[in-house]
PDB file of C-alpha atoms and ligand atoms in Angstrom:
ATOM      1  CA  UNK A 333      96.421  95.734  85.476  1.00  0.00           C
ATOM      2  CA  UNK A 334      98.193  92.253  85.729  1.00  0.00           C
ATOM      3  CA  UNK A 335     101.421  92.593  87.929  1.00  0.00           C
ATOM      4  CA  UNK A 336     103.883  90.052  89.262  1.00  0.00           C
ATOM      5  CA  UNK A 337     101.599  87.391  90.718  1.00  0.00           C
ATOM      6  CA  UNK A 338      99.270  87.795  87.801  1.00  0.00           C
ATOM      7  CA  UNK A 339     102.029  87.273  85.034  1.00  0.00           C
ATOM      8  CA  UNK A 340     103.392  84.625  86.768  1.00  0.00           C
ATOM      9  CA  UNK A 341     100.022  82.956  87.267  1.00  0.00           C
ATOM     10  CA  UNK A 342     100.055  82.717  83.244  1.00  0.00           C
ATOM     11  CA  UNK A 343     103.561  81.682  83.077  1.00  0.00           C
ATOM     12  CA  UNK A 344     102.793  78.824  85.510  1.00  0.00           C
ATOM     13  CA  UNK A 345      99.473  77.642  83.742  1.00  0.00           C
ATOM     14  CA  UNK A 346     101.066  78.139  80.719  1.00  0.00           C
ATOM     15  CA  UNK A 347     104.677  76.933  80.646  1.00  0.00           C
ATOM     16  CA  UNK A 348     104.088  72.785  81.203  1.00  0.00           C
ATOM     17  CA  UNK A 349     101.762  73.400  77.919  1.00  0.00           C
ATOM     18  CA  UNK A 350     103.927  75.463  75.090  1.00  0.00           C
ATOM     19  CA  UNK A 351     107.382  74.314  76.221  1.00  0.00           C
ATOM     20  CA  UNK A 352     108.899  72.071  73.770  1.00  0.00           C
ATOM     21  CA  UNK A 353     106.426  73.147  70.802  1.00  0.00           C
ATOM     22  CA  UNK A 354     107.370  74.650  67.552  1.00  0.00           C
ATOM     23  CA  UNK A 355     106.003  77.853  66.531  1.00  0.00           C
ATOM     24  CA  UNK A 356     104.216  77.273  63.432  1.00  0.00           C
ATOM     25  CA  UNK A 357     102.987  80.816  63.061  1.00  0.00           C
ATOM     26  CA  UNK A 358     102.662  84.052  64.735  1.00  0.00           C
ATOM     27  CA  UNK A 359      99.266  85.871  63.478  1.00  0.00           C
ATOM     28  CA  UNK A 360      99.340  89.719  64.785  1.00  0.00           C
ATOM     29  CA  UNK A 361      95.504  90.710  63.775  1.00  0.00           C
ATOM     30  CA  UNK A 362      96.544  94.204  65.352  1.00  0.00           C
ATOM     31  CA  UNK A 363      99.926  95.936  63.662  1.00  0.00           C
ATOM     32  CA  UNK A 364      99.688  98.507  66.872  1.00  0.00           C
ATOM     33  CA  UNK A 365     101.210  95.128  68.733  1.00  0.00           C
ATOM     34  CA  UNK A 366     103.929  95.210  67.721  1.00  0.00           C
ATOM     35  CA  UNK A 367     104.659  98.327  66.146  1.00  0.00           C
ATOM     36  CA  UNK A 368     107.034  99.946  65.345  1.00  0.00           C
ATOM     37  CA  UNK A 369     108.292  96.494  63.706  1.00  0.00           C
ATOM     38  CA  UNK A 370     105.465  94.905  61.309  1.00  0.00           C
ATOM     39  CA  UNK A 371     103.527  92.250  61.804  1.00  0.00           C
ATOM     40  CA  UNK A 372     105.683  89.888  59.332  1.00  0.00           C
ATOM     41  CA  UNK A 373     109.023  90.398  60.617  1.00  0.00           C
ATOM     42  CA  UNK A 374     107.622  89.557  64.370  1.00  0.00           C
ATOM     43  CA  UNK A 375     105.981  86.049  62.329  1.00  0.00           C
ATOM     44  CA  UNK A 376     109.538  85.579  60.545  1.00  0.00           C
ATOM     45  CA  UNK A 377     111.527  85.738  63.254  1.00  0.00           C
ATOM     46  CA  UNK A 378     109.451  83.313  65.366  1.00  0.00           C
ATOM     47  CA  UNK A 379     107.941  80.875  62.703  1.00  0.00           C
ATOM     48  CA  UNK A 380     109.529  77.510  63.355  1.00  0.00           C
ATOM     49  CA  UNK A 381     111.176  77.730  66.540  1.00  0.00           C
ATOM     50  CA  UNK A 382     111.208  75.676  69.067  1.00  0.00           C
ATOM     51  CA  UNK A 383     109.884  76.932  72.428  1.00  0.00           C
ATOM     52  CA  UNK A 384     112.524  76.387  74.889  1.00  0.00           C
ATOM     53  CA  UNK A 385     111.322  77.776  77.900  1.00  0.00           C
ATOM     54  CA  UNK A 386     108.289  80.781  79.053  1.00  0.00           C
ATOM     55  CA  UNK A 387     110.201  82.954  81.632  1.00  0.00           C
ATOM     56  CA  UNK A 388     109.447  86.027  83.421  1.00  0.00           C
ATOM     57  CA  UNK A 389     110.923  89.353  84.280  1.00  0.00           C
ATOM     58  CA  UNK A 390     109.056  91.790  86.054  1.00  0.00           C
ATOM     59  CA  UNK A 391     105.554  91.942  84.485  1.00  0.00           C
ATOM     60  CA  UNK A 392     107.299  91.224  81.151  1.00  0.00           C
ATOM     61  CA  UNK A 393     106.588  87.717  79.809  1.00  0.00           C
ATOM     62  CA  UNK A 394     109.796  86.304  77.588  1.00  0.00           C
ATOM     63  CA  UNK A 395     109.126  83.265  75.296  1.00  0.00           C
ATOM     64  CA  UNK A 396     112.480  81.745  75.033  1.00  0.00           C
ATOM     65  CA  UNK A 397     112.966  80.591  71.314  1.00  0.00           C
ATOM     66  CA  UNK A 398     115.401  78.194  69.968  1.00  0.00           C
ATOM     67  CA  UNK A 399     118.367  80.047  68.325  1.00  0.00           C
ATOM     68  CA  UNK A 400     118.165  82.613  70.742  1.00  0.00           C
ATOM     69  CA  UNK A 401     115.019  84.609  69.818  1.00  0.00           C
ATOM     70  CA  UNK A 402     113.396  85.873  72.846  1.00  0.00           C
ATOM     71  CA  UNK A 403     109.632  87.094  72.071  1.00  0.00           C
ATOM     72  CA  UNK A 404     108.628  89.452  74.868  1.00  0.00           C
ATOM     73  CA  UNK A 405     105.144  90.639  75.250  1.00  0.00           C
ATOM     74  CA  UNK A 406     103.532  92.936  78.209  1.00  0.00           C
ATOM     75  CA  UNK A 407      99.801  92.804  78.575  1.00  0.00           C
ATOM     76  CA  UNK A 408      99.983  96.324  80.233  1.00  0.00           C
ATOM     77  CA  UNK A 409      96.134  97.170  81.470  1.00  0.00           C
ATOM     78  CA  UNK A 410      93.646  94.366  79.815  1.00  0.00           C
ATOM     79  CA  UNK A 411      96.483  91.885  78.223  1.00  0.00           C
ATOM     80  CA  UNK A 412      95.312  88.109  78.748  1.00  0.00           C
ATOM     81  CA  UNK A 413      97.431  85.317  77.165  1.00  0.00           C
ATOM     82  CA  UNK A 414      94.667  82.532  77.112  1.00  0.00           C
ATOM     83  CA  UNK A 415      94.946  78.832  75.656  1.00  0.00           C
ATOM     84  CA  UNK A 416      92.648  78.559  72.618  1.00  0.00           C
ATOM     85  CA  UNK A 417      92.137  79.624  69.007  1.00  0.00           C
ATOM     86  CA  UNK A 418      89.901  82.243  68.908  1.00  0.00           C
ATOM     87  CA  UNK A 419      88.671  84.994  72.121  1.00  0.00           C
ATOM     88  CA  UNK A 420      87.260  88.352  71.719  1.00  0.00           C
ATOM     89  CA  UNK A 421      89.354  91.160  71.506  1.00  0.00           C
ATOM     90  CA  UNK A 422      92.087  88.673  69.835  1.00  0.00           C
ATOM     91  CA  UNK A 423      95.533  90.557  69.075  1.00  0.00           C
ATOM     92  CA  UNK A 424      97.819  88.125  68.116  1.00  0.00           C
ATOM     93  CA  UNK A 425      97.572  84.599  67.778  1.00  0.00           C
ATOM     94  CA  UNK A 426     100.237  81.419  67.930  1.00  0.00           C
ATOM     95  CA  UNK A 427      99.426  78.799  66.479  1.00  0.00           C
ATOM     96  CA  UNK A 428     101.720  75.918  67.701  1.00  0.00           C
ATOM     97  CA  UNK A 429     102.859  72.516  66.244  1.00  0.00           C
ATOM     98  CA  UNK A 430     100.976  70.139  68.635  1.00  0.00           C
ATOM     99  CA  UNK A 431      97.461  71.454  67.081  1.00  0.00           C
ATOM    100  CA  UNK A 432      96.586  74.247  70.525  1.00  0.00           C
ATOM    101  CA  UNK A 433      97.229  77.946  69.884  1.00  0.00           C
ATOM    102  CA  UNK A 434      97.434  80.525  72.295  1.00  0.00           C
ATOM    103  CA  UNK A 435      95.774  84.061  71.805  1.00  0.00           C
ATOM    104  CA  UNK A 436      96.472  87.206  72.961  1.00  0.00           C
ATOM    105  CA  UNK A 437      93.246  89.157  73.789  1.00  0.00           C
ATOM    106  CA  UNK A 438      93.461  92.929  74.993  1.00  0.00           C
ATOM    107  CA  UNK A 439      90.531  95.003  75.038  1.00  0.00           C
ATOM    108  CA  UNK A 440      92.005  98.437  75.574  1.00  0.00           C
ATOM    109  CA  UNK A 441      94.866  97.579  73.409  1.00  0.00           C
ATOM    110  CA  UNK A 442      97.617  98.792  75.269  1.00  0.00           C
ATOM    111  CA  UNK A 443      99.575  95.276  75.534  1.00  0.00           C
ATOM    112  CA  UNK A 444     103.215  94.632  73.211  1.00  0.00           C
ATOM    113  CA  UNK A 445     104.994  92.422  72.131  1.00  0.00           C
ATOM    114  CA  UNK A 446     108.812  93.009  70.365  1.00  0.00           C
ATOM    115  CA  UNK A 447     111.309  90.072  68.921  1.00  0.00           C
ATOM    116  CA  UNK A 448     114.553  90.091  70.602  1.00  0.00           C
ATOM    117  CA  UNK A 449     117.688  88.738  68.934  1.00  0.00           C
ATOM    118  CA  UNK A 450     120.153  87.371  71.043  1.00  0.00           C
ATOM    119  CA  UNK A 451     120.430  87.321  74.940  1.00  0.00           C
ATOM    120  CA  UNK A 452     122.652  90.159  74.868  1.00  0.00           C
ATOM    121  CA  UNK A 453     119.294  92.397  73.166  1.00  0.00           C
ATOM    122  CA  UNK A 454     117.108  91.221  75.693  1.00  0.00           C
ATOM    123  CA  UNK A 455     119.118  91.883  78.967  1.00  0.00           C
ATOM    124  CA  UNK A 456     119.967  95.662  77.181  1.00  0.00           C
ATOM    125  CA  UNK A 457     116.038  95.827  76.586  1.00  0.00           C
ATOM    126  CA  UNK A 458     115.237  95.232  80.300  1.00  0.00           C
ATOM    127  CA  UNK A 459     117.986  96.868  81.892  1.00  0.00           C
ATOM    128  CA  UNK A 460     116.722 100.146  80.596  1.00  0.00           C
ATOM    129  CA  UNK A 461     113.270  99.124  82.052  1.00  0.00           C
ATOM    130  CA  UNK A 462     113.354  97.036  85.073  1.00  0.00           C
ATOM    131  CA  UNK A 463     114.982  97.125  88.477  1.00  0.00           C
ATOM    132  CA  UNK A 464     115.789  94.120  90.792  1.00  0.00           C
ATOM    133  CA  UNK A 465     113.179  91.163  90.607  1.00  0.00           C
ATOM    134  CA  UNK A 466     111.686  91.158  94.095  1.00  0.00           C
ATOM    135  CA  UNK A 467     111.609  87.220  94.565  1.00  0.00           C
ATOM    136  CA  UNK A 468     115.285  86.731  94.140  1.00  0.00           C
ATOM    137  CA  UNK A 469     118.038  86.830  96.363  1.00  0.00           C
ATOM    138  CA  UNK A 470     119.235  90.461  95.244  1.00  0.00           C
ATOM    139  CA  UNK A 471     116.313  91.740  96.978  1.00  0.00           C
ATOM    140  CA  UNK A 472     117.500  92.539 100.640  1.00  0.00           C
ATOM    141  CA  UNK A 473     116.691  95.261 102.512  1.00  0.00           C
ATOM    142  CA  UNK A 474     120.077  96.455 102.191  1.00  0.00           C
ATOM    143  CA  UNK A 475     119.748  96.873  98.456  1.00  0.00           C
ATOM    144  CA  UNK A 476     116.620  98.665  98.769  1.00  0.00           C
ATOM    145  CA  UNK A 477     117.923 101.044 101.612  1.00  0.00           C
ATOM    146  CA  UNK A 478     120.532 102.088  98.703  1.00  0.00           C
ATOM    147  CA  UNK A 479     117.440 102.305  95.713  1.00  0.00           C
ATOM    148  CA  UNK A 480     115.765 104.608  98.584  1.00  0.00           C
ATOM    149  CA  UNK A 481     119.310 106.591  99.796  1.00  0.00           C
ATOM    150  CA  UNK A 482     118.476 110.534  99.441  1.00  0.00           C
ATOM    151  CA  UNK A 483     115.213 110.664  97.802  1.00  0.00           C
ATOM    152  CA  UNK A 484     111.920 112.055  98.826  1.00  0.00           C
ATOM    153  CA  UNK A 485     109.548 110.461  97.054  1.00  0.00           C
ATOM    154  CA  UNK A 486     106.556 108.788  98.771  1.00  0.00           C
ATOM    155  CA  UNK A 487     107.004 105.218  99.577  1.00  0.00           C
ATOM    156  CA  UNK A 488     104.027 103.990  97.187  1.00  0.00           C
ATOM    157  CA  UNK A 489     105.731 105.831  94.205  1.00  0.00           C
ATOM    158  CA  UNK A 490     109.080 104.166  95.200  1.00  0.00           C
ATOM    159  CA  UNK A 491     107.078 100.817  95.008  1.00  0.00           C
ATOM    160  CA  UNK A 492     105.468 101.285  91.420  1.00  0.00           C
ATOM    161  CA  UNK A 493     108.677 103.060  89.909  1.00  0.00           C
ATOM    162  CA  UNK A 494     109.235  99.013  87.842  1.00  0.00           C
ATOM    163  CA  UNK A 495     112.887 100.762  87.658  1.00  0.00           C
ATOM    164  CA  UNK A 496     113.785  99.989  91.018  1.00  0.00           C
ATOM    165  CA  UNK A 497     111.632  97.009  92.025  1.00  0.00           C
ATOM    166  CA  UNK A 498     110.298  95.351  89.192  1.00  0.00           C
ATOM    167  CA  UNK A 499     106.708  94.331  88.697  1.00  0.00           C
ATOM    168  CA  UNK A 500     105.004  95.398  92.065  1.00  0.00           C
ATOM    169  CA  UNK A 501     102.112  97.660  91.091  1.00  0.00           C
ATOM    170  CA  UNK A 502      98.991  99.486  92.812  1.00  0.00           C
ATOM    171  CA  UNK A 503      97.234  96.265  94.573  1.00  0.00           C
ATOM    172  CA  UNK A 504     100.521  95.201  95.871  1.00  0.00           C
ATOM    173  CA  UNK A 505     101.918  98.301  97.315  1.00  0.00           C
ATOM    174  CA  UNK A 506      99.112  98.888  98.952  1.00  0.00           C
ATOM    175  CA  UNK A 507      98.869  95.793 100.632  1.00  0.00           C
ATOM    176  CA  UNK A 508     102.930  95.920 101.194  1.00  0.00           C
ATOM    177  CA  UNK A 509     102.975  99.415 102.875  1.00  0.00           C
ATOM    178  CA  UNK A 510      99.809  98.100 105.143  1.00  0.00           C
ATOM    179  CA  UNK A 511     101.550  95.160 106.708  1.00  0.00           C
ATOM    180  CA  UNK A 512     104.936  96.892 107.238  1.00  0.00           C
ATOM    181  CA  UNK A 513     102.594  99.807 108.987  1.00  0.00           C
ATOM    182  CA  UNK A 514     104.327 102.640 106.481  1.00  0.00           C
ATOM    183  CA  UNK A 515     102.352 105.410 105.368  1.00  0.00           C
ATOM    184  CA  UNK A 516     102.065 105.774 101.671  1.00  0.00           C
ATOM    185  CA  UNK A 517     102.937 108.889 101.366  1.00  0.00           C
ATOM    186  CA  UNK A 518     105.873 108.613 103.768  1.00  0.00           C
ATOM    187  CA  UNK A 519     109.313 109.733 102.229  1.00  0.00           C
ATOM    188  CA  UNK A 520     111.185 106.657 100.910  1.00  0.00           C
ATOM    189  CA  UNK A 521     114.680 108.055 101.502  1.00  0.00           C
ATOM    190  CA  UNK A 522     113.112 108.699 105.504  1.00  0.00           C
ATOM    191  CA  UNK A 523     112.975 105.084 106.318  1.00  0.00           C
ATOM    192  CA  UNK A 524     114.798 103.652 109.415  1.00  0.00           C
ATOM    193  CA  UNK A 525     116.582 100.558 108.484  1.00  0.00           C
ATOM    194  CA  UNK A 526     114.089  98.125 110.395  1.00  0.00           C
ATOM    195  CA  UNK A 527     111.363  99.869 108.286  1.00  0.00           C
ATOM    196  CA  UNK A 528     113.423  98.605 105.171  1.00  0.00           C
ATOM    197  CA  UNK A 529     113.617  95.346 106.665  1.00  0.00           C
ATOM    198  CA  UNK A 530     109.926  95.102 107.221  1.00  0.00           C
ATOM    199  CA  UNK A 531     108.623  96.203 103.746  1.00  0.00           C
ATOM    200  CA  UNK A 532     111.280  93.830 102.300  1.00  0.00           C
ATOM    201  CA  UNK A 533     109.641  91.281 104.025  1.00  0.00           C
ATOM    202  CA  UNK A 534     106.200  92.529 102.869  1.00  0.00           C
ATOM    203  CA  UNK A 535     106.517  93.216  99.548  1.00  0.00           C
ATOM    204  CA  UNK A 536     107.752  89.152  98.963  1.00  0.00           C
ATOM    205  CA  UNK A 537     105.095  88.454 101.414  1.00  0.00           C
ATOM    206  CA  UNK A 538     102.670  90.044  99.505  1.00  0.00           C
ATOM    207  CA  UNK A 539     103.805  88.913  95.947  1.00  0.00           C
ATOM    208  CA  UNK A 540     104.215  85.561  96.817  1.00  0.00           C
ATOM    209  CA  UNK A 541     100.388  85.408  98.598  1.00  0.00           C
ATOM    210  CA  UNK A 542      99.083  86.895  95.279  1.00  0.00           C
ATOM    211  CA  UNK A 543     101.005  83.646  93.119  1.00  0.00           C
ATOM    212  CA  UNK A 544      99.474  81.269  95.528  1.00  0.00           C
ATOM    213  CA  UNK A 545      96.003  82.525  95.221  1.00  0.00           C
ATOM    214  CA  UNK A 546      96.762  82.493  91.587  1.00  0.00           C
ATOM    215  CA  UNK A 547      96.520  86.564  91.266  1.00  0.00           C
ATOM    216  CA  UNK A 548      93.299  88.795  91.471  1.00  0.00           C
ATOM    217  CA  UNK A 549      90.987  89.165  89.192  1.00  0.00           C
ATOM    218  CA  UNK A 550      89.342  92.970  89.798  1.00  0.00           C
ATOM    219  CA  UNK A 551      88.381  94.114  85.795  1.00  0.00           C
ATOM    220  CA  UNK A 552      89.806  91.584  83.148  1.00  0.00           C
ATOM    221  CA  UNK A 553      93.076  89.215  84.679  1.00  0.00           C
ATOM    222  CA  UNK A 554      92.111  85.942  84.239  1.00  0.00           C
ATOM    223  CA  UNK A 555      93.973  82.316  83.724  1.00  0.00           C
ATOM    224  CA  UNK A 556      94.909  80.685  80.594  1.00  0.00           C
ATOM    225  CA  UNK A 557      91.505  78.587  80.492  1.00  0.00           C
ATOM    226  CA  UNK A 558      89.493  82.095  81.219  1.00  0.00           C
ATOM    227  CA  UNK A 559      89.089  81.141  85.076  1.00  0.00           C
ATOM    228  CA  UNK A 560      89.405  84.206  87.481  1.00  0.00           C
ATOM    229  CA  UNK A 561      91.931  84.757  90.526  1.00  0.00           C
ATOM    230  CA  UNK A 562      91.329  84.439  93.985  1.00  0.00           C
ATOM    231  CA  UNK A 563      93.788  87.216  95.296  1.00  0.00           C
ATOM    232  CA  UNK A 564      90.970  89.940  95.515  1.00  0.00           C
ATOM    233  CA  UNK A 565      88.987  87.866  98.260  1.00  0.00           C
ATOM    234  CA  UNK A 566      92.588  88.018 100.765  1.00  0.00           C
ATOM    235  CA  UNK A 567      92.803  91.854 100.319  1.00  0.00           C
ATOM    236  CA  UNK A 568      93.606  93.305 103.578  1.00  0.00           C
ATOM    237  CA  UNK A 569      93.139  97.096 102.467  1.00  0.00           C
ATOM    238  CA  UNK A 570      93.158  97.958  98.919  1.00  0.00           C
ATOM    239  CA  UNK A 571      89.272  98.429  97.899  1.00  0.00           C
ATOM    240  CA  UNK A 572      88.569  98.175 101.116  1.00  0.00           C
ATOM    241  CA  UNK A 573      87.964 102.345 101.690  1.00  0.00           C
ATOM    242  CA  UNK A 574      85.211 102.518 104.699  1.00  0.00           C
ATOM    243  CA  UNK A 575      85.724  99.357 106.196  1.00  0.00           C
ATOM    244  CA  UNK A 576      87.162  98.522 109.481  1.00  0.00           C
ATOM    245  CA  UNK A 577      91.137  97.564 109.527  1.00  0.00           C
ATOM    246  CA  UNK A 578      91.839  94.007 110.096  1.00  0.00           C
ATOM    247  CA  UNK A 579      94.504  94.825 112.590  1.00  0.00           C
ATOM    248  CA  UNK A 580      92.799  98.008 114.416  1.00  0.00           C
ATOM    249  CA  UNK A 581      89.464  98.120 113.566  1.00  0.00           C
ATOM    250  CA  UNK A 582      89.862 102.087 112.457  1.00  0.00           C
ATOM    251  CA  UNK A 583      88.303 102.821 108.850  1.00  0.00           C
ATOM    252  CA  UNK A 584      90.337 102.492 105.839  1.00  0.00           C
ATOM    253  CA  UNK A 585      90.826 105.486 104.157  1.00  0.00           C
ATOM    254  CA  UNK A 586      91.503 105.987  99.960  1.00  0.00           C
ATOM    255  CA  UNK A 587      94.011 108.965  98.835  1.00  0.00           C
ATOM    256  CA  UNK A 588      95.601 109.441  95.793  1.00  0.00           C
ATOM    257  CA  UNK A 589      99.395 109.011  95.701  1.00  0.00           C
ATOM    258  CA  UNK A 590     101.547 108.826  92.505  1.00  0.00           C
ATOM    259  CA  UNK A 591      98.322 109.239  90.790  1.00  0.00           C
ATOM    260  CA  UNK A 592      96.740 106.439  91.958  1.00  0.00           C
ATOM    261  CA  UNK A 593      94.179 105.001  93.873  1.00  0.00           C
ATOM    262  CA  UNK A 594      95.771 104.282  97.087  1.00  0.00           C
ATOM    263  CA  UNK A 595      94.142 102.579 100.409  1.00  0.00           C
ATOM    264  CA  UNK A 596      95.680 102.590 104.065  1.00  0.00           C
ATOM    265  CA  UNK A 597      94.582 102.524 107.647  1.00  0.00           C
ATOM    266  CA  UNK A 598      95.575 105.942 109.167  1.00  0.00           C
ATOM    267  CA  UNK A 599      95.894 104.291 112.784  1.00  0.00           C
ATOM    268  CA  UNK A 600      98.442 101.345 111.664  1.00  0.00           C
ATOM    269  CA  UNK A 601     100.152 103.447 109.243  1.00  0.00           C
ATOM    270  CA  UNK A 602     101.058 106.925 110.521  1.00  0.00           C
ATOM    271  CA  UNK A 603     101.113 110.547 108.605  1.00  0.00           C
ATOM    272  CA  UNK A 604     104.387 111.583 108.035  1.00  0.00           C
ATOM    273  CA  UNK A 605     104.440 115.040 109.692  1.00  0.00           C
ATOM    274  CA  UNK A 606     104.527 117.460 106.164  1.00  0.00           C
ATOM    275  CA  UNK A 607     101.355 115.412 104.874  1.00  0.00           C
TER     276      UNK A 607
HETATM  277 ZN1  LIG B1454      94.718  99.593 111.392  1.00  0.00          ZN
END
């Protein structure tokens, strides 16, 4: 599933190109998109505007339209946005004023998009959904020791949960909770505040790795033009179950935690006592 790096590996490639077009049509080949609006109010309210700017929130992807129409699409597990007319497994297409259209192609079909009217809609739309966006300067260690304050769940659950932190997801946290040595299944609200500090400092870390190695590409992430990541090939311990750690040379080891495939070295980072 694309997270943080990944989305903003899109937004990057794809930004310089769109910016500044017009819209000249929206074509959603698959209603489930966008439901539960239709297909031709999502086309209406985007046909003929001007793109001002591609942003990012989270994993969320927000094309900012002139007159303050904000079309903002998640590719959830198999989303790719990629720059041509016509891929397999095609969703949606744009077709945009300068003659180059950009398609939305999602096997499993789990990737939306909604119309937003008005900045106002779309701040109420994430607020609901997202937590603080772990490159900016409101993520300090601080304001994660107060997201964490009193609550038991493990510390890879507290890194997926896009309500606290947004858009850090499995590959991430596991590579987060490795460097800062914290067990994944380590209470959050347990933390000392130099373990705060540390997986802070990991998490951006982390993120900011995956961007420059333009994201991983494990099942179906790839770039606008259809090229794969590089992230995968830097992983330090997620996939890596059976293979010596990096740092200690004990054997990674895969659990499950918050129903997920989750990978750790159980010499680096330490069992809390109940697990
Ligand atoms: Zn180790």
């Amino acid at each position: 599933m694309p997270e943080l790096p990944e989305v903003e590996t899109i937004r990057r490639q794809l930004a310089p190109v769109v910016e500044g077009c017009r819209i000249e049509d929206v074509e959603v080949l698959d209603p489930r998109w966008c439901e539960p609006a239709p297909p031709w109010e999502v086309a209406n309210a985007a046909r003929g505007r001007r793109i001002d700017r591609l942003a990012r929130r989270g994993k969320y992807l927000v094309w900012e339209l002139s007159g303050d129409v904000h079309l903002v699409m998640h590719l959830r597990m198999t989303g790719n946005l990629l720059y041509t007319d016509d891929a397999r497994f095609a969703r949606v297409r744009l077709r945009l004023d300068d003659g180059g259209s950009v398609v939305f192609a999602d096997q499993r079909r789990f990737g939306t998009g909604v119309v937003l009217l008005g900045g106002d809609a779309r701040d109420e739309y994430f607020a609901s959904r997202l937590g603080v966006e772990p490159l900016s300067a409101d993520f300090t260690a601080e304001h994660m020791r107060e997201l964490a304050r009193g609550r038991r769940a493990p510390a890879k659950a507290f890194l997926l949960n896009q309500e606290r932190i947004a858009g850090v997801g499995n590959i991430y946290a596991d590579e987060a909770l490795f460097i800062a040595r914290i067990h994944p299944l380590r209470p959050i609200g347990k933390l000392r505040g130099k373990q705060f500090e540390g997986l802070r400092a990991a998490v951006v870390e982390v993120l900011e790795a995956g961007i420059d190695a333009r994201g991983a590409t494990i099942d179906d992430f790839r770039h606008t033009d259809g090229a794969s990541g590089a992230f995968q090939d830097r992983f330090l311990v997620h996939l890596r179950a059976g293979e010596p750690c990096v740092r200690c040379g004990a054997t990674i080891r895969k659990i499950r935690a918050a129903g997920r495939g989750t990978y750790f070295c159980p010499r680096c980072q330490r069992a809390p006592r109940a697990a």
